[in-house]
Coordinates of C-alpha atoms in Angstrom, one line a residue:
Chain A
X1 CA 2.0 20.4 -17.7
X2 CA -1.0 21.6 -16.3
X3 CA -3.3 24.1 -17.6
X4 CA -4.4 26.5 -14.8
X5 CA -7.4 27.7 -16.5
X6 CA -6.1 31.4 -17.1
X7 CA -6.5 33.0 -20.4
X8 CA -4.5 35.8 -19.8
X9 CA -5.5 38.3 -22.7
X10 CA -2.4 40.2 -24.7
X11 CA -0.6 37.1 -24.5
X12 CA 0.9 34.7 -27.3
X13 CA -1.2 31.5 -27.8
X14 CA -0.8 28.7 -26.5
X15 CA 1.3 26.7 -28.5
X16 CA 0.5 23.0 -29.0
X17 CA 4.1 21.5 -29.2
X18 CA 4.9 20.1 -25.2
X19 CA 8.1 22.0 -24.9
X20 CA 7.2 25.1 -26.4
X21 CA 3.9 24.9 -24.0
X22 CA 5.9 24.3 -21.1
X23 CA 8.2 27.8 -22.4
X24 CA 4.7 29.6 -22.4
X25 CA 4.0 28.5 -19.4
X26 CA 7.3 29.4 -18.0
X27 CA 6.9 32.7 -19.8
X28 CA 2.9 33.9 -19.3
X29 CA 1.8 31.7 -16.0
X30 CA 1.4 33.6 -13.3
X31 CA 1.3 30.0 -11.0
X32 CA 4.5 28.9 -12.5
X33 CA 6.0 28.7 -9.5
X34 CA 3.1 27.5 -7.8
X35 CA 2.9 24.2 -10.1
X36 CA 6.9 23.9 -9.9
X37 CA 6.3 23.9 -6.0
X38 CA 3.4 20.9 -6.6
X39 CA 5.8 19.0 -9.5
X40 CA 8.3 19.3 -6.8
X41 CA 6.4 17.6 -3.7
X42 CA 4.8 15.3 -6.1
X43 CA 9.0 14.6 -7.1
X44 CA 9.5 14.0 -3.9
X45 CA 6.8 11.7 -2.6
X46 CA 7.9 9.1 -5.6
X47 CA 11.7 9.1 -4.9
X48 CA 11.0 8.8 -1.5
X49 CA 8.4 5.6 -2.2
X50 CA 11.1 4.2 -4.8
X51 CA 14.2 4.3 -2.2
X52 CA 11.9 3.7 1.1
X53 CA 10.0 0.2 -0.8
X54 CA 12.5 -0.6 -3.6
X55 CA 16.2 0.2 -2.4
X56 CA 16.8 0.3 1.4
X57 CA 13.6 -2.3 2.2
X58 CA 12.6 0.1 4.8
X59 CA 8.6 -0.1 3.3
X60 CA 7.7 -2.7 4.4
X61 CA 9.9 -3.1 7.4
X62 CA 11.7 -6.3 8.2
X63 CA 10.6 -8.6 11.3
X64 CA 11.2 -6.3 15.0
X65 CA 12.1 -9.8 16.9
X66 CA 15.0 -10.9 15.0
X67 CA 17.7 -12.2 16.6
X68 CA 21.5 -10.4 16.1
X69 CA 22.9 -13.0 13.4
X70 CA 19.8 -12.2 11.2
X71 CA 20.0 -8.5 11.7
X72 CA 23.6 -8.2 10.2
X73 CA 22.4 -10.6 8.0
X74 CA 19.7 -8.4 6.7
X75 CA 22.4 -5.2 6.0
X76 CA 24.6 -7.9 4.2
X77 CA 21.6 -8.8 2.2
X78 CA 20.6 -4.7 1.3
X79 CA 23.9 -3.5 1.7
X80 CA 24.4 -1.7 -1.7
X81 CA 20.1 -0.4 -1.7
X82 CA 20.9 0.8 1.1
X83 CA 23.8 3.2 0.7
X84 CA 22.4 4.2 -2.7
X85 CA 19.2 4.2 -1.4
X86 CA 20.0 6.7 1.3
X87 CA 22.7 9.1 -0.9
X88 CA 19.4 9.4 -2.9
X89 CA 17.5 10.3 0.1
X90 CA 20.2 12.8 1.5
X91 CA 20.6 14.5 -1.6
X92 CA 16.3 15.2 -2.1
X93 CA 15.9 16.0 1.5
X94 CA 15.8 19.5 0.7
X95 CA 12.5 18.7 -1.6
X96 CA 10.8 18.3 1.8
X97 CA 10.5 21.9 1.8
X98 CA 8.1 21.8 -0.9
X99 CA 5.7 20.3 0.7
X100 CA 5.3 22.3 3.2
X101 CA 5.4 25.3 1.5
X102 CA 2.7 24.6 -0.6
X103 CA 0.7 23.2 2.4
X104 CA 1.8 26.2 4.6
X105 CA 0.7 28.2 1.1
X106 CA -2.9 26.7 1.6
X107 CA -3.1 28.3 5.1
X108 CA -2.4 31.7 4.3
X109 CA -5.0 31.2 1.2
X110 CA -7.5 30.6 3.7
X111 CA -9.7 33.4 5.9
X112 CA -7.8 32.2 8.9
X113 CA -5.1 34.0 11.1
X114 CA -1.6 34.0 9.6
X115 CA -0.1 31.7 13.0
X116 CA -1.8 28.4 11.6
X117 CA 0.9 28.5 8.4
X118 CA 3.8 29.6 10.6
X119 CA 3.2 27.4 13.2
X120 CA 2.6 24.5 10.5
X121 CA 6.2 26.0 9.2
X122 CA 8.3 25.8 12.4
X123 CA 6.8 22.5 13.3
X124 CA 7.1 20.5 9.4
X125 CA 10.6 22.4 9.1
X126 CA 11.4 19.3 11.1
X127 CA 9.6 16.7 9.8
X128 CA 12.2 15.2 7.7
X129 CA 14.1 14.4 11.1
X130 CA 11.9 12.0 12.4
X131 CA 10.3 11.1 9.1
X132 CA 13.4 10.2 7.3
X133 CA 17.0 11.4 8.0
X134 CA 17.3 9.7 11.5
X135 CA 16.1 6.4 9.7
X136 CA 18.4 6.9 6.8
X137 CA 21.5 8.3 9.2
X138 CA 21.5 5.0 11.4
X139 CA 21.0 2.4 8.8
X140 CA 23.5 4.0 6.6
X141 CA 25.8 3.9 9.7
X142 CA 25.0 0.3 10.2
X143 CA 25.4 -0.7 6.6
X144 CA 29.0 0.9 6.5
X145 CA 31.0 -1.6 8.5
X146 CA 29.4 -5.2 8.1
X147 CA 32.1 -6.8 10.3
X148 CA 31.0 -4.1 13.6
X149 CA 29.7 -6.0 16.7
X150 CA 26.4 -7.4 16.0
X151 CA 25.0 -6.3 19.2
X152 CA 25.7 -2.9 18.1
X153 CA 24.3 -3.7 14.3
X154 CA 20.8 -4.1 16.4
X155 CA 21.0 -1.3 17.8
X156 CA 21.4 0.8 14.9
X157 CA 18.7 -1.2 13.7
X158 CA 16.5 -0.7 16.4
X159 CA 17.5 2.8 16.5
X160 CA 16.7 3.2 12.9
X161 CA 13.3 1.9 12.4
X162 CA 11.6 3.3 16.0
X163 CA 12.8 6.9 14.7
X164 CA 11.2 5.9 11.4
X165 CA 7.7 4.3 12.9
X166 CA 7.5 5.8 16.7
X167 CA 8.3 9.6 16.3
X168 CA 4.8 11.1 15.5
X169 CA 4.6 14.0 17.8
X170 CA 5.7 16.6 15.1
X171 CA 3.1 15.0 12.7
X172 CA 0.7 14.6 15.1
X173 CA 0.5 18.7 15.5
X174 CA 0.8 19.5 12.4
X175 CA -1.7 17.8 11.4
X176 CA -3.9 19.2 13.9
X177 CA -3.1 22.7 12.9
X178 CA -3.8 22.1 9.2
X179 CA -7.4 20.4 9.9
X180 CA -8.5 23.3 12.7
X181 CA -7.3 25.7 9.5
X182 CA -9.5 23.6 6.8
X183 CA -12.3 23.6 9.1
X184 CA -12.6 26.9 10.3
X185 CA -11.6 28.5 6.9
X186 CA -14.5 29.9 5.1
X187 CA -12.7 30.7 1.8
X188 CA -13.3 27.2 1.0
X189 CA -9.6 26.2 0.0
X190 CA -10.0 22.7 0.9
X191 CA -13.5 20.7 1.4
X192 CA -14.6 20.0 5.4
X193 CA -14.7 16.0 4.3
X194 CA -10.4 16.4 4.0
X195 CA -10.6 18.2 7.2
X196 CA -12.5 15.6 8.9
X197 CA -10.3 13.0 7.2
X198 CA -7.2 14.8 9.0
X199 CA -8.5 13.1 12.3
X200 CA -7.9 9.9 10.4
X201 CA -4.2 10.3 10.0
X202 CA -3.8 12.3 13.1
X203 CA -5.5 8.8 14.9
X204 CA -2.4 6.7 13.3
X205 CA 0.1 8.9 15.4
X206 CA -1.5 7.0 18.2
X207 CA -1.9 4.0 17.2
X208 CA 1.8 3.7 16.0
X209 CA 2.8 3.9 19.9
X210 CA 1.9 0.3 20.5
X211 CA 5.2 -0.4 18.4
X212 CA 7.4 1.0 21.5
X213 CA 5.8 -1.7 23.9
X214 CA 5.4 -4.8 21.4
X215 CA 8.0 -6.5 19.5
X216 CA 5.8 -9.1 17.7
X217 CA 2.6 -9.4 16.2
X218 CA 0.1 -6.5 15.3
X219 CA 1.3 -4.1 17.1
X220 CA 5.2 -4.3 16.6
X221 CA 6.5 -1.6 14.4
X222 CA 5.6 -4.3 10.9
X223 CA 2.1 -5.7 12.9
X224 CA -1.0 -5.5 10.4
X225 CA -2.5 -2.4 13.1
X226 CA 0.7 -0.9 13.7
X227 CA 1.9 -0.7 9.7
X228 CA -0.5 -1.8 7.6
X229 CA -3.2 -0.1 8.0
X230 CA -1.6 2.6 9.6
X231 CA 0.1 3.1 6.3
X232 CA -2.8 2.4 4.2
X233 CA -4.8 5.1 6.2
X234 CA -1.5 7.7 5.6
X235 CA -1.2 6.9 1.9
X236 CA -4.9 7.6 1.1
X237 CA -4.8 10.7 3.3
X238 CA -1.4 11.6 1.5
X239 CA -3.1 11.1 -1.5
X240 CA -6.1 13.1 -1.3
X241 CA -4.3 16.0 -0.1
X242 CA -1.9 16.1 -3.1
X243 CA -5.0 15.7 -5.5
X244 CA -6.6 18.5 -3.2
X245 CA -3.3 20.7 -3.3
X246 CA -3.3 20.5 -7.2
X247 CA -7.1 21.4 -7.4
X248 CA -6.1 24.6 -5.2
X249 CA -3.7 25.6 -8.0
X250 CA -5.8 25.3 -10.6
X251 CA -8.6 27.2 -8.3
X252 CA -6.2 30.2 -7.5
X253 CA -7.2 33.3 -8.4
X254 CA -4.8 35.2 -6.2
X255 CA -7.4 36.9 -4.6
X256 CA -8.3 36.9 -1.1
X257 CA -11.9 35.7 -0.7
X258 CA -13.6 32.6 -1.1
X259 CA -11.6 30.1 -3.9
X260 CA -13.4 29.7 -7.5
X261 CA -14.7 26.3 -7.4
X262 CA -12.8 23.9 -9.9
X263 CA -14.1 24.6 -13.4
X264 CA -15.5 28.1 -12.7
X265 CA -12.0 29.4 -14.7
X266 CA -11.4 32.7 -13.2
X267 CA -10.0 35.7 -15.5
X268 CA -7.1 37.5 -14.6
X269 CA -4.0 36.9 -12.5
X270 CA -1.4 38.3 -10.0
Chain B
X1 CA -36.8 28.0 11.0
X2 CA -35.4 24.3 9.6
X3 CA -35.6 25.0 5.9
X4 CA -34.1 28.8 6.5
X5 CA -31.3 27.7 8.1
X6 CA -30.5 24.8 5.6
X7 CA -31.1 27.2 2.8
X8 CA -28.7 29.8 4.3
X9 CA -26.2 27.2 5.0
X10 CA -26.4 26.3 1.3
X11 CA -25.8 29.7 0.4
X12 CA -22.7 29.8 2.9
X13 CA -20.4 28.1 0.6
X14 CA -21.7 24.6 0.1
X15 CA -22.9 23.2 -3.2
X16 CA -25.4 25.4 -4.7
X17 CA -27.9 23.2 -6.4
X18 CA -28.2 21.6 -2.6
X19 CA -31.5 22.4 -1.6
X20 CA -32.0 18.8 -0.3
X21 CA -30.3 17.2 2.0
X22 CA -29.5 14.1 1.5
X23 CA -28.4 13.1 5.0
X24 CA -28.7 15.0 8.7
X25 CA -25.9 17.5 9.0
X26 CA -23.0 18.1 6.9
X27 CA -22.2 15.5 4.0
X28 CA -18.5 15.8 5.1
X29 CA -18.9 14.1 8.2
X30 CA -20.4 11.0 6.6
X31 CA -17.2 10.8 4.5
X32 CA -15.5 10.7 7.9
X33 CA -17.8 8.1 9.2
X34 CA -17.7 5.9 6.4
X35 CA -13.9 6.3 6.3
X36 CA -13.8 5.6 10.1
X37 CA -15.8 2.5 9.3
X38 CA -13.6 0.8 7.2
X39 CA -10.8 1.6 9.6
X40 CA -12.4 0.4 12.5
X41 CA -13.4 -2.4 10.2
X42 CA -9.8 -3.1 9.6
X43 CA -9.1 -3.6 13.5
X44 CA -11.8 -6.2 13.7
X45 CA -11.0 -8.3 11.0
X46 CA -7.1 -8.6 12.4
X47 CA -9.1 -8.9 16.0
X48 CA -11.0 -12.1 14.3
X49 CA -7.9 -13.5 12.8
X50 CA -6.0 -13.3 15.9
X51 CA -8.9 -14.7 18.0
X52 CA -9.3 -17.5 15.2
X53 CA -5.6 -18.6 16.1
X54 CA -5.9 -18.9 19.2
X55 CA -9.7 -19.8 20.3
X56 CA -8.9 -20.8 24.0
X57 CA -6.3 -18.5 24.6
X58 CA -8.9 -15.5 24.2
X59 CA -12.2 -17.8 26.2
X60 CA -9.8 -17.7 29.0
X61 CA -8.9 -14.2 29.0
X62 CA -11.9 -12.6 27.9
X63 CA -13.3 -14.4 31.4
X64 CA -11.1 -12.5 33.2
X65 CA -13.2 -9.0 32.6
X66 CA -15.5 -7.7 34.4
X67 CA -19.1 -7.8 31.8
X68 CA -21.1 -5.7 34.1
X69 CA -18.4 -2.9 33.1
X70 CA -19.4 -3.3 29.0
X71 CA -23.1 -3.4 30.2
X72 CA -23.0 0.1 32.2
X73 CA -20.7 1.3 29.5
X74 CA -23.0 0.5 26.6
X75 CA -26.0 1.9 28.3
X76 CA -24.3 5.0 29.3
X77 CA -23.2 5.4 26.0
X78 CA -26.7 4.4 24.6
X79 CA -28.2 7.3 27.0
X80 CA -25.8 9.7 26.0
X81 CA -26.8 9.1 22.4
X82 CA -30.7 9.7 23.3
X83 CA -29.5 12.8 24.8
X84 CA -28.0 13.8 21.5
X85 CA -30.8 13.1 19.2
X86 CA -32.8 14.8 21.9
X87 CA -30.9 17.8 21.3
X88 CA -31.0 17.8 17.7
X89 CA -34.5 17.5 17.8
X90 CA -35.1 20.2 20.3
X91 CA -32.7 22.6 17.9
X92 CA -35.1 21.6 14.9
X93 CA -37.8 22.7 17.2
X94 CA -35.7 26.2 17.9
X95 CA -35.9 25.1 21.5
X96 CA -32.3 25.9 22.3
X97 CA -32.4 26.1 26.3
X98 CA -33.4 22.7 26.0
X99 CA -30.7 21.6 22.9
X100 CA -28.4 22.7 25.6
X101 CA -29.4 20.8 28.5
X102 CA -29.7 17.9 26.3
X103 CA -25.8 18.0 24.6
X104 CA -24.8 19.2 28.2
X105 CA -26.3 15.8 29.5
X106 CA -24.6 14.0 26.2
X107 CA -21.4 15.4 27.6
X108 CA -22.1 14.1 31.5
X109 CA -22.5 10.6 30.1
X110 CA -19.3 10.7 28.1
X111 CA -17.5 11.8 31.1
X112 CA -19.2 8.8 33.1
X113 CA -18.0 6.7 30.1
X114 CA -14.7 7.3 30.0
X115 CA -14.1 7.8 34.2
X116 CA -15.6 4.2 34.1
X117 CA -13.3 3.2 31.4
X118 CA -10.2 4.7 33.3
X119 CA -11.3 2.8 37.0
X120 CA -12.0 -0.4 34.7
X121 CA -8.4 0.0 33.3
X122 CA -7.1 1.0 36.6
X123 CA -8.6 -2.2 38.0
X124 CA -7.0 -4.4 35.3
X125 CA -3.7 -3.0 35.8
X126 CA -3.6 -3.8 39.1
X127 CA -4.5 -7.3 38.5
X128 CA -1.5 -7.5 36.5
X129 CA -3.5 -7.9 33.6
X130 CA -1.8 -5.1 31.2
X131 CA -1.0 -4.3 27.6
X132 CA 1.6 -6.8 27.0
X133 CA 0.1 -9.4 28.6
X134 CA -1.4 -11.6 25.7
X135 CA -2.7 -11.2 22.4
X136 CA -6.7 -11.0 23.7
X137 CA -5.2 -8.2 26.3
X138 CA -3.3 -6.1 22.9
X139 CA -6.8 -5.6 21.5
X140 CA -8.7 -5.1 24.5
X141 CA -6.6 -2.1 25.3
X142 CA -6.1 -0.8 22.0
X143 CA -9.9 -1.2 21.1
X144 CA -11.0 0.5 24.0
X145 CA -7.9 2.9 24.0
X146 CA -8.7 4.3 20.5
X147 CA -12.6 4.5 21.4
X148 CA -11.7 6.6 24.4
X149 CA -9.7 8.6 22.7
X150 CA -12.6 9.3 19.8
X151 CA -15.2 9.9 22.6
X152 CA -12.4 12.2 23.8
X153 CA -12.8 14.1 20.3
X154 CA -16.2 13.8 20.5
X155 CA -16.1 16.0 23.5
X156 CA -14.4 19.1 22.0
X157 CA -17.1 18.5 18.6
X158 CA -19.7 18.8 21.5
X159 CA -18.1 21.7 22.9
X160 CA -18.5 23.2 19.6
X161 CA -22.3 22.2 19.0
X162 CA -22.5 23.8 22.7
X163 CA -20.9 27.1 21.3
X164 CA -22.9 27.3 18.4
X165 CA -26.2 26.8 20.6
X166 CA -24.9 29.3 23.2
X167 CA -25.0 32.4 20.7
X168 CA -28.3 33.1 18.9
X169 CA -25.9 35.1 15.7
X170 CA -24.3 31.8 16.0
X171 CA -26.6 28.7 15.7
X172 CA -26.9 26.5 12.9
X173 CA -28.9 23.4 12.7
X174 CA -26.2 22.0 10.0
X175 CA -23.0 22.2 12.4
X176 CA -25.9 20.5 15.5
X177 CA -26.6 17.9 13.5
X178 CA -23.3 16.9 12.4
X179 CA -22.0 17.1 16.0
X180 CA -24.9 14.4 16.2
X181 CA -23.6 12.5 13.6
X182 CA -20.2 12.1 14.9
X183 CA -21.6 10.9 18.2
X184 CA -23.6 8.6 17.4
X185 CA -20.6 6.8 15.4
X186 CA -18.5 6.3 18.3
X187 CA -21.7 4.9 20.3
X188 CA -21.9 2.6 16.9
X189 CA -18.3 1.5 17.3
X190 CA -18.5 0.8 21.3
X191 CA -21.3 -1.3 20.8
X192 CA -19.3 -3.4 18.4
X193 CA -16.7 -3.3 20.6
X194 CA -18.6 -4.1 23.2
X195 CA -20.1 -7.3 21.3
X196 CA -16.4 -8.3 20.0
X197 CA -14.2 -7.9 23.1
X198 CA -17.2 -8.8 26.1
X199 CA -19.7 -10.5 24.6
X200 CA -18.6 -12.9 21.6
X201 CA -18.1 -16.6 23.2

């Protein structure tokens, strides 16, 4: 568990035992709920990296040009990752929330108007639509009935990984509301470099369109433009912002002005 | 006029032991370029592998552009750059009627930059030479897509460098210079570009 910095005088003391710390903590931290909210995204992003790359074989995605015959062949091979896979992934859909809470959280930290965090909400409250449900929803469907018309196996499969790869509108704005936030905030909740870096990510929602055109090659929706570095561009961005998102916990003060730098422990809390 | 700015631009938030800078405008940006480097870096290598695999393939297609097009762009680019570090140096000189003429001139050239790019496409596309055509025709549109569209940004960072010049409660030599920053990159990358998809035999 993560100390927040906070002596909070009148309290026990810390015990040094790890349950008993994490009771303190449950009992005397005012960011309890803040961490549980970080634990939970953090939760999240690892089931959904375990059942996206090791169950269904989503991560990395299997060759765009295939021909029927190996299509249904490739259900029959992940038949059993992927209905686990994706009962996994339905049941922690809800954890999608956390993120953007805690993201949407960051906003309303900041000395910006309150509209950036809603509109961040309205727009992420659908993110798990594009980002995984429609994905999971249509390979699940294919993987139920192996002996279904192949022609209508490719489908599904088509159908699955476009919604997975080609649907970047919703992140494409949110991720532009977040960095106009970051880099017109002057509390100094996140560093300008991570706003900056948001044009980085927001770039890949472009470059991801080739996929729709191109069915082989570097563009297709597994090309080494199109998904490699695409992805390797989103997972460093993903994870900078939740090492960023933690340091804004520990930096809470619950005030209203400019965020204690990290390591300038602040007394008092809410 | 320099030195007060920087100092109070220290004060505003940013490390406090920085009294000096390291590099012209806003540290943050050079994490963006650097990170923008290796992605554009990325793109070229994958460019060079393709091209590797199929050496004629890409002789023959890359023939089929028009050079004088990556000449004019690269100098109007190159021209729009001068502009820029025109501008910065008139701001360091507090000479901000001519900063703005200079980023407003910047801006002009962009525009000319990307209308050419558009009539070039335009041109392309009606020669039946499009996207999907062949592996030399993916990466010529997608490299010169994905500059557009950063010269594109770059138009709204200059609109804010303009903003920030316009209002004398406003200006600060930091934001100018890191406006600079980020357009001079994106003439760094279209000269690569230019070299890669236009020039390399």
């Amino acid at each position: 568990m993560n100390s927040s910095g906070l002596s909070v005088s009148g309290m026990e003391a810390r015990p040094s035992n790890l349950f008993a710390r994490i009771a303190w903590h449950w009992r005397n931290d005012p960011k309890m709920e803040l961490w549980i909210i970080w634990y939970s995204m953090v939760v999240f992003y690892f089931i959904f990296g375990i059942v996206f790359v090791g169950m269904t074989h989503v991560m990395p995605p299997p060759q765009p040009w295939w021909d029927p015959p190996r299509v249904v062949q490739w259900f029959n091979d992940h038949h059993r990752g992927i209905l686990v896979g994706f009962g996994i992934c339905f049941f922690i859909a809800g954890l999608v929330a956390s993120c953007n809470a805690i993201i949407a959280y960051s906003m309303r930290r900041m000395s910006v108007s309150r509209v950036f965090a809603y509109s961040y909400l309205a727009l992420y409250s659908l993110s798990a639509v594009p980002g995984m449900l429609l994905t999971a929803i249509a390979l699940t469907v294919g993987a139920m009935r192996p002996d279904r018309d192949p022609a209508l196996i490719c489908w599904l499969y088509d159908f699955g990984f476009m919604a997975f790869d080609g649907t970047m509108g919703i992140f494409l704005i949110g991720t532009l509301v977040w960095m106009i936030a970051i880099l017109i905030d002057k509390n100094g909740v996140f560093p300008k470099w991570f706003g900056y870096l948001n044009i980085c990510n927001l770039i890949t929602e472009f470059v991801i369109a080739t996929a729709w055109i191109l069915t082989r090659g570097a563009f297709s929706w597994n090309g080494l433009i199109a998904f490699w570095i695409d992805t390797a561009v989103f997972a460093i961005y993903t994870g900078v912002f939740i090492t960023l998102l933690r340091n804004m916990v520990i930096r809470e003060d619950f005030g209203t002005g400019p965020l204690p730098k990290l390591g300038a422990s602040s007394g008092g809390g809410g | 006029m320099q030195q007060v700015i920087a100092a109070q631009s220290a004060t505003d938030g940013a490390e406090p032991q920085t009294d000096e800078r390291v590099v012209p405008g806003q540290p943050d940006m050079w994490v963006f370029v650097l990170f923008e480097g290796l992605t554009f870096g990325a793109y070229f290598v994958v460019y060079m592998l393709y091209r590797m695999g199929n050496p004629e393939l890409f002789l023959r297609s890359q023939a089929r552009l028009n050079p004088e097009f990556g000449v004019a762009n690269t100098l109007v680019l190159l021209t729009s750059s001068w502009f820029m570090a025109r501008c910065v140096r008139s701001a360091r000189r507090a000479d901000y009627r001519a900063a703005l003429v200079n980023v407003s001139l910047t801006v002009v050239c962009g525009l000319l930059f990307v209308g050419s790019k558009i009539f070039e496409w335009s041109m392309k596309i009606h020669q039946g030479l499009v996207f999907s055509t062949n592996e030399f025709f993916w990466f010529y549109y997608f490299l010169t897509a994905i500059h557009v569209l950063h010269v594109l940004i770059g138009f709204v960072v200059l609109g804010v460098v303009m903003y920030q010049l316009a209002g004398p409660a406003r200006r600060s030599q930091e934001i100018v210079e890191t406006g600079a920053t980020y357009w001079h990159m994106v003439d760094f990358l279209w000269v690569i570009i230019f070299a890669l998809i236009y020039v390399m035999r």
